[in-house]
C-alpha atoms as an extended CHARMM CRD file, in Angstrom:
* protein
*
       169  EXT
         1         1  TRP       CA            102.9440000000       78.3510000000       86.2040000000  PROA      1               0.0000000000
         2         2  ASN       CA             99.8770000000       80.2650000000       84.9640000000  PROA      2               0.0000000000
         3         3  ASP       CA             97.6220000000       77.8120000000       86.9990000000  PROA      3               0.0000000000
         4         4  ALA       CA             99.8650000000       78.3050000000       90.1490000000  PROA      4               0.0000000000
         5         5  ILE       CA             99.5360000000       82.0640000000       89.7850000000  PROA      5               0.0000000000
         6         6  ALA       CA             95.6880000000       81.8760000000       89.7300000000  PROA      6               0.0000000000
         7         7  VAL       CA             95.7040000000       79.7290000000       92.8780000000  PROA      7               0.0000000000
         8         8  MET       CA             98.0420000000       81.8550000000       94.7810000000  PROA      8               0.0000000000
         9         9  LEU       CA             96.4630000000       85.0990000000       93.8810000000  PROA      9               0.0000000000
        10        10  LYS       CA             92.9890000000       83.6870000000       94.9900000000  PROA      10              0.0000000000
        11        11  ALA       CA             94.5240000000       83.1060000000       98.2990000000  PROA      11              0.0000000000
        12        12  VAL       CA             95.9160000000       86.6770000000       98.6400000000  PROA      12              0.0000000000
        13        13  ARG       CA             92.6040000000       88.1150000000       97.5100000000  PROA      13              0.0000000000
        14        14  ALA       CA             90.6860000000       86.2460000000      100.2840000000  PROA      14              0.0000000000
        15        15  THR       CA             92.2870000000       88.8740000000      102.7050000000  PROA      15              0.0000000000
        16        16  ASN       CA             93.7570000000       91.5140000000      100.4910000000  PROA      16              0.0000000000
        17        17  PRO       CA             91.3900000000       92.2710000000       97.5930000000  PROA      17              0.0000000000
        18        18  THR       CA             93.1630000000       95.2850000000       96.3070000000  PROA      18              0.0000000000
        19        19  ARG       CA             96.7660000000       94.7260000000       97.2970000000  PROA      19              0.0000000000
        20        20  ALA       CA             99.2120000000       95.1730000000       94.4340000000  PROA      20              0.0000000000
        21        21  VAL       CA            100.7170000000       91.7910000000       93.6390000000  PROA      21              0.0000000000
        22        22  ILE       CA            103.9970000000       91.4110000000       91.6160000000  PROA      22              0.0000000000
        23        23  VAL       CA            104.0950000000       88.3180000000       89.2780000000  PROA      23              0.0000000000
        24        24  GLY       CA            106.4750000000       87.2800000000       86.4850000000  PROA      24              0.0000000000
        25        25  PRO       CA            106.7820000000       84.6600000000       83.8700000000  PROA      25              0.0000000000
        26        26  GLU       CA            108.4870000000       81.4440000000       84.6070000000  PROA      26              0.0000000000
        27        27  SER       CA            112.2050000000       80.7640000000       83.9660000000  PROA      27              0.0000000000
        28        28  TRP       CA            113.3030000000       83.3490000000       86.6100000000  PROA      28              0.0000000000
        29        29  ASN       CA            111.0860000000       86.0030000000       85.1780000000  PROA      29              0.0000000000
        30        30  GLY       CA            112.6150000000       85.7400000000       81.8590000000  PROA      30              0.0000000000
        31        31  ILE       CA            111.6210000000       88.3140000000       79.1390000000  PROA      31              0.0000000000
        32        32  TRP       CA            111.3510000000       85.5240000000       76.4550000000  PROA      32              0.0000000000
        33        33  LYS       CA            108.7190000000       83.7510000000       78.7550000000  PROA      33              0.0000000000
        34        34  LEU       CA            106.2340000000       86.7770000000       78.5850000000  PROA      34              0.0000000000
        35        35  PRO       CA            104.1310000000       85.4910000000       75.6630000000  PROA      35              0.0000000000
        36        36  LYS       CA            103.2880000000       82.4910000000       77.6740000000  PROA      36              0.0000000000
        37        37  LEU       CA            102.2430000000       84.2660000000       80.8460000000  PROA      37              0.0000000000
        38        38  LYS       CA             98.5400000000       84.2840000000       81.1800000000  PROA      38              0.0000000000
        39        39  LEU       CA             97.2470000000       86.3260000000       84.1260000000  PROA      39              0.0000000000
        40        40  PRO       CA             93.8840000000       86.2970000000       85.8650000000  PROA      40              0.0000000000
        41        41  ASP       CA             91.5040000000       89.2790000000       85.3540000000  PROA      41              0.0000000000
        42        42  ASP       CA             92.8270000000       91.4120000000       88.2410000000  PROA      42              0.0000000000
        43        43  PRO       CA             93.6400000000       95.1380000000       87.9920000000  PROA      43              0.0000000000
        44        44  ASN       CA             96.1530000000       95.0410000000       90.7630000000  PROA      44              0.0000000000
        45        45  LEU       CA             98.7490000000       92.8930000000       89.1160000000  PROA      45              0.0000000000
        46        46  ILE       CA            102.2680000000       94.2520000000       88.1680000000  PROA      46              0.0000000000
        47        47  VAL       CA            104.4600000000       92.1540000000       85.9730000000  PROA      47              0.0000000000
        48        48  THR       CA            108.0160000000       91.7460000000       86.6260000000  PROA      48              0.0000000000
        49        49  VAL       CA            110.9380000000       90.7500000000       84.5150000000  PROA      49              0.0000000000
        50        50  HSD       CA            114.7410000000       90.2940000000       85.1880000000  PROA      50              0.0000000000
        51        51  TYR       CA            117.3670000000       91.3920000000       82.7210000000  PROA      51              0.0000000000
        52        52  TYR       CA            121.0140000000       90.1600000000       82.5700000000  PROA      52              0.0000000000
        53        53  ASP       CA            121.7250000000       90.2260000000       78.8440000000  PROA      53              0.0000000000
        54        54  PRO       CA            124.3380000000       89.8560000000       77.7020000000  PROA      54              0.0000000000
        55        55  TYR       CA            124.7410000000       86.9760000000       80.1750000000  PROA      55              0.0000000000
        56        56  LYS       CA            128.4280000000       86.5580000000       79.4520000000  PROA      56              0.0000000000
        57        57  LEU       CA            129.0040000000       90.0750000000       80.4940000000  PROA      57              0.0000000000
        58        58  THR       CA            126.8990000000       90.2010000000       83.6380000000  PROA      58              0.0000000000
        59        59  HSD       CA            127.8450000000       86.7110000000       84.9550000000  PROA      59              0.0000000000
        60        60  GLN       CA            131.3750000000       86.2900000000       83.7300000000  PROA      60              0.0000000000
        61        61  GLY       CA            133.4690000000       84.5110000000       86.3850000000  PROA      61              0.0000000000
        62        62  ALA       CA            130.3530000000       83.7440000000       88.6400000000  PROA      62              0.0000000000
        63        63  PRO       CA            131.2760000000       80.6800000000       90.6710000000  PROA      63              0.0000000000
        64        64  TRP       CA            127.7450000000       79.2770000000       90.4720000000  PROA      64              0.0000000000
        65        65  GLY       CA            127.3980000000       79.6870000000       86.7930000000  PROA      65              0.0000000000
        66        66  SER       CA            127.7950000000       77.0760000000       84.0110000000  PROA      66              0.0000000000
        67        67  ASP       CA            131.3580000000       76.0060000000       83.0400000000  PROA      67              0.0000000000
        68        68  GLU       CA            131.4360000000       78.4290000000       80.2530000000  PROA      68              0.0000000000
        69        69  VAL       CA            130.3550000000       81.4130000000       82.2900000000  PROA      69              0.0000000000
        70        70  LYS       CA            132.6720000000       80.4590000000       85.2230000000  PROA      70              0.0000000000
        71        71  SER       CA            135.6810000000       80.4990000000       83.0740000000  PROA      71              0.0000000000
        72        72  THR       CA            134.7230000000       83.5870000000       81.0820000000  PROA      72              0.0000000000
        73        73  THR       CA            136.5490000000       86.7460000000       81.8350000000  PROA      73              0.0000000000
        74        74  GLY       CA            137.2420000000       90.0270000000       79.9410000000  PROA      74              0.0000000000
        75        75  VAL       CA            133.7420000000       90.6390000000       78.3560000000  PROA      75              0.0000000000
        76        76  LYS       CA            133.3510000000       94.3050000000       78.0180000000  PROA      76              0.0000000000
        77        77  TRP       CA            130.3350000000       96.3630000000       77.3370000000  PROA      77              0.0000000000
        78        78  GLU       CA            130.8330000000       99.7280000000       75.4420000000  PROA      78              0.0000000000
        79        79  GLY       CA            127.3880000000      100.9500000000       74.6880000000  PROA      79              0.0000000000
        80        80  THR       CA            127.8050000000      100.3790000000       70.9930000000  PROA      80              0.0000000000
        81        81  ASP       CA            124.9410000000      100.8090000000       68.5880000000  PROA      81              0.0000000000
        82        82  ALA       CA            124.5890000000       96.9900000000       68.4930000000  PROA      82              0.0000000000
        83        83  GLU       CA            124.7050000000       96.6280000000       72.1690000000  PROA      83              0.0000000000
        84        84  LEU       CA            122.1910000000       99.3090000000       72.7710000000  PROA      84              0.0000000000
        85        85  LYS       CA            119.8560000000       98.0260000000       69.9260000000  PROA      85              0.0000000000
        86        86  ALA       CA            119.7370000000       94.4950000000       71.7490000000  PROA      86              0.0000000000
        87        87  LEU       CA            118.8780000000       96.2330000000       75.0430000000  PROA      87              0.0000000000
        88        88  ARG       CA            116.1750000000       98.4550000000       73.4350000000  PROA      88              0.0000000000
        89        89  LYS       CA            114.6800000000       95.4820000000       71.5270000000  PROA      89              0.0000000000
        90        90  SER       CA            114.3290000000       93.5170000000       74.8130000000  PROA      90              0.0000000000
        91        91  PHE       CA            112.6720000000       96.3980000000       76.6310000000  PROA      91              0.0000000000
        92        92  ASP       CA            110.4650000000       97.2510000000       73.4880000000  PROA      92              0.0000000000
        93        93  ASP       CA            109.2090000000       93.6960000000       73.6620000000  PROA      93              0.0000000000
        94        94  VAL       CA            108.2970000000       94.1140000000       77.2980000000  PROA      94              0.0000000000
        95        95  ALA       CA            106.6650000000       97.3690000000       76.7310000000  PROA      95              0.0000000000
        96        96  GLU       CA            104.7910000000       95.9810000000       73.8930000000  PROA      96              0.0000000000
        97        97  TRP       CA            103.4940000000       93.1140000000       76.0710000000  PROA      97              0.0000000000
        98        98  ALA       CA            102.6480000000       95.3880000000       78.9880000000  PROA      98              0.0000000000
        99        99  LYS       CA            100.5960000000       97.6610000000       76.7020000000  PROA      99              0.0000000000
       100       100  LYS       CA             98.6560000000       94.8010000000       75.0100000000  PROA      100             0.0000000000
       101       101  ASN       CA             97.9690000000       93.2930000000       78.4060000000  PROA      101             0.0000000000
       102       102  ASN       CA             97.3190000000       96.6140000000       80.2710000000  PROA      102             0.0000000000
       103       103  ARG       CA             99.9440000000       95.9220000000       82.9490000000  PROA      103             0.0000000000
       104       104  PRO       CA            102.6310000000       97.9380000000       84.5520000000  PROA      104             0.0000000000
       105       105  VAL       CA            106.1870000000       96.6920000000       84.6010000000  PROA      105             0.0000000000
       106       106  PHE       CA            108.5920000000       96.2770000000       87.3520000000  PROA      106             0.0000000000
       107       107  LEU       CA            112.2140000000       95.3900000000       86.2800000000  PROA      107             0.0000000000
       108       108  GLY       CA            112.8680000000       93.3360000000       89.4110000000  PROA      108             0.0000000000
       109       109  GLU       CA            116.4690000000       92.3760000000       88.9820000000  PROA      109             0.0000000000
       110       110  PHE       CA            119.3540000000       93.5490000000       86.8360000000  PROA      110             0.0000000000
       111       111  GLY       CA            123.1290000000       93.8440000000       87.6030000000  PROA      111             0.0000000000
       112       112  ALA       CA            126.4930000000       92.8620000000       86.5200000000  PROA      112             0.0000000000
       113       113  PHE       CA            128.6860000000       90.4790000000       88.7940000000  PROA      113             0.0000000000
       114       114  GLU       CA            132.0280000000       92.0530000000       90.2880000000  PROA      114             0.0000000000
       115       115  LYS       CA            134.2530000000       90.1460000000       87.8970000000  PROA      115             0.0000000000
       116       116  ALA       CA            133.2850000000       92.2640000000       84.8480000000  PROA      116             0.0000000000
       117       117  ASP       CA            135.2420000000       95.4540000000       84.7970000000  PROA      117             0.0000000000
       118       118  MET       CA            133.8410000000       98.4510000000       86.6020000000  PROA      118             0.0000000000
       119       119  ALA       CA            133.5500000000      100.7540000000       83.4810000000  PROA      119             0.0000000000
       120       120  SER       CA            131.5210000000       98.1250000000       81.6590000000  PROA      120             0.0000000000
       121       121  ARG       CA            129.3530000000       97.4300000000       84.6030000000  PROA      121             0.0000000000
       122       122  ALA       CA            128.6360000000      101.1670000000       85.0650000000  PROA      122             0.0000000000
       123       123  LYS       CA            127.9720000000      101.6600000000       81.2910000000  PROA      123             0.0000000000
       124       124  TRP       CA            125.6740000000       98.8030000000       81.0710000000  PROA      124             0.0000000000
       125       125  THR       CA            123.8230000000       99.6970000000       84.3150000000  PROA      125             0.0000000000
       126       126  ALA       CA            123.4150000000      103.2130000000       83.3490000000  PROA      126             0.0000000000
       127       127  ALA       CA            121.9680000000      102.0380000000       79.8310000000  PROA      127             0.0000000000
       128       128  VAL       CA            119.5450000000       99.6360000000       81.6120000000  PROA      128             0.0000000000
       129       129  VAL       CA            118.2460000000      102.2470000000       84.1120000000  PROA      129             0.0000000000
       130       130  LYS       CA            117.7620000000      104.8810000000       81.2370000000  PROA      130             0.0000000000
       131       131  GLU       CA            115.9610000000      102.3570000000       78.7930000000  PROA      131             0.0000000000
       132       132  ALA       CA            113.7430000000      101.1370000000       81.7090000000  PROA      132             0.0000000000
       133       133  GLU       CA            112.7720000000      104.5200000000       82.8040000000  PROA      133             0.0000000000
       134       134  ALA       CA            112.1260000000      105.6870000000       79.2410000000  PROA      134             0.0000000000
       135       135  ARG       CA            109.4880000000      102.9590000000       78.9570000000  PROA      135             0.0000000000
       136       136  GLY       CA            107.9580000000      103.7380000000       82.5570000000  PROA      136             0.0000000000
       137       137  PHE       CA            109.2980000000      100.5410000000       84.0840000000  PROA      137             0.0000000000
       138       138  SER       CA            109.8940000000      100.8000000000       87.7110000000  PROA      138             0.0000000000
       139       139  TRP       CA            113.1790000000       98.7910000000       88.7720000000  PROA      139             0.0000000000
       140       140  ALA       CA            115.3300000000       97.3440000000       91.5500000000  PROA      140             0.0000000000
       141       141  TYR       CA            119.1050000000       96.7320000000       91.1920000000  PROA      141             0.0000000000
       142       142  TRP       CA            120.3970000000       93.1900000000       92.1110000000  PROA      142             0.0000000000
       143       143  GLU       CA            121.8480000000       93.7490000000       94.7000000000  PROA      143             0.0000000000
       144       144  PHE       CA            123.0670000000       95.9450000000       97.5780000000  PROA      144             0.0000000000
       145       145  ALA       CA            126.2820000000       94.7030000000       98.9450000000  PROA      145             0.0000000000
       146       146  ALA       CA            127.4880000000       91.3190000000       97.7310000000  PROA      146             0.0000000000
       147       147  GLY       CA            128.8070000000       90.2240000000       94.1970000000  PROA      147             0.0000000000
       148       148  PHE       CA            126.8030000000       92.6510000000       92.2980000000  PROA      148             0.0000000000
       149       149  GLY       CA            126.5030000000       95.2880000000       94.9110000000  PROA      149             0.0000000000
       150       150  ALA       CA            126.7030000000       99.1250000000       94.5770000000  PROA      150             0.0000000000
       151       151  TYR       CA            127.8750000000       99.1430000000       98.1400000000  PROA      151             0.0000000000
       152       152  ASP       CA            131.4060000000       97.7410000000       99.4380000000  PROA      152             0.0000000000
       153       153  ARG       CA            130.6220000000       96.3220000000      102.9790000000  PROA      153             0.0000000000
       154       154  ASP       CA            134.3720000000       95.8510000000      103.6740000000  PROA      154             0.0000000000
       155       155  LYS       CA            135.0950000000       99.6100000000      102.7570000000  PROA      155             0.0000000000
       156       156  LYS       CA            131.8050000000      100.6570000000      104.1610000000  PROA      156             0.0000000000
       157       157  ALA       CA            131.3830000000      102.8730000000      101.2250000000  PROA      157             0.0000000000
       158       158  TRP       CA            129.4450000000      103.2430000000       98.1180000000  PROA      158             0.0000000000
       159       159  ARG       CA            130.9050000000      102.2030000000       94.7290000000  PROA      159             0.0000000000
       160       160  ASP       CA            130.6100000000      105.5800000000       93.3860000000  PROA      160             0.0000000000
       161       161  THR       CA            130.6340000000      104.5260000000       89.7270000000  PROA      161             0.0000000000
       162       162  LEU       CA            127.7910000000      102.1520000000       90.0690000000  PROA      162             0.0000000000
       163       163  LEU       CA            125.8100000000      104.5010000000       92.3970000000  PROA      163             0.0000000000
       164       164  GLY       CA            126.2600000000      107.1430000000       89.7710000000  PROA      164             0.0000000000
       165       165  ALA       CA            124.9550000000      104.7570000000       86.9360000000  PROA      165             0.0000000000
       166       166  LEU       CA            121.9520000000      103.8940000000       88.9720000000  PROA      166             0.0000000000
       167       167  MET       CA            121.1530000000      107.4870000000       90.0830000000  PROA      167             0.0000000000
       168       168  PRO       CA            122.9180000000      110.0630000000       87.7610000000  PROA      168             0.0000000000
       169       169  LYS       CA            123.1950000000      113.5830000000       89.1750000000  PROA      169             0.0000000000
């Protein structure tokens, strides 16, 4: 993956020498793969990671998931000390890597699938936003109006609880 990034970046730089380019580690931009990410010496790289932990919460009931996740239901997220500690640890690891490698961070995906209860989805989403912003990460929620969506296409309305978690007043 590191070799591929270098080759692709060289192609981009041929016509766009200073364009910001977003790159991430292998395994779906997994935080756990950051230590293996080796980037070319280029000041215009932004590192992206995705965050879906705890996976049994964020992907419970997802029809494309493993058999275990497909059949999982009822997983809640309350924002307990232990839950927040795990989230903060993950983001602290990213922030430490970013500082050591002098890279800005873009949390390019996070979200909880619709099979989780809305209260848990909203608490988890608000915590992720808060912790990302506390570390200076930019972010993008996954996604607009499907299984994870903050917008309900059928009702043509925002899911206010999720919208409020993403953008508190």
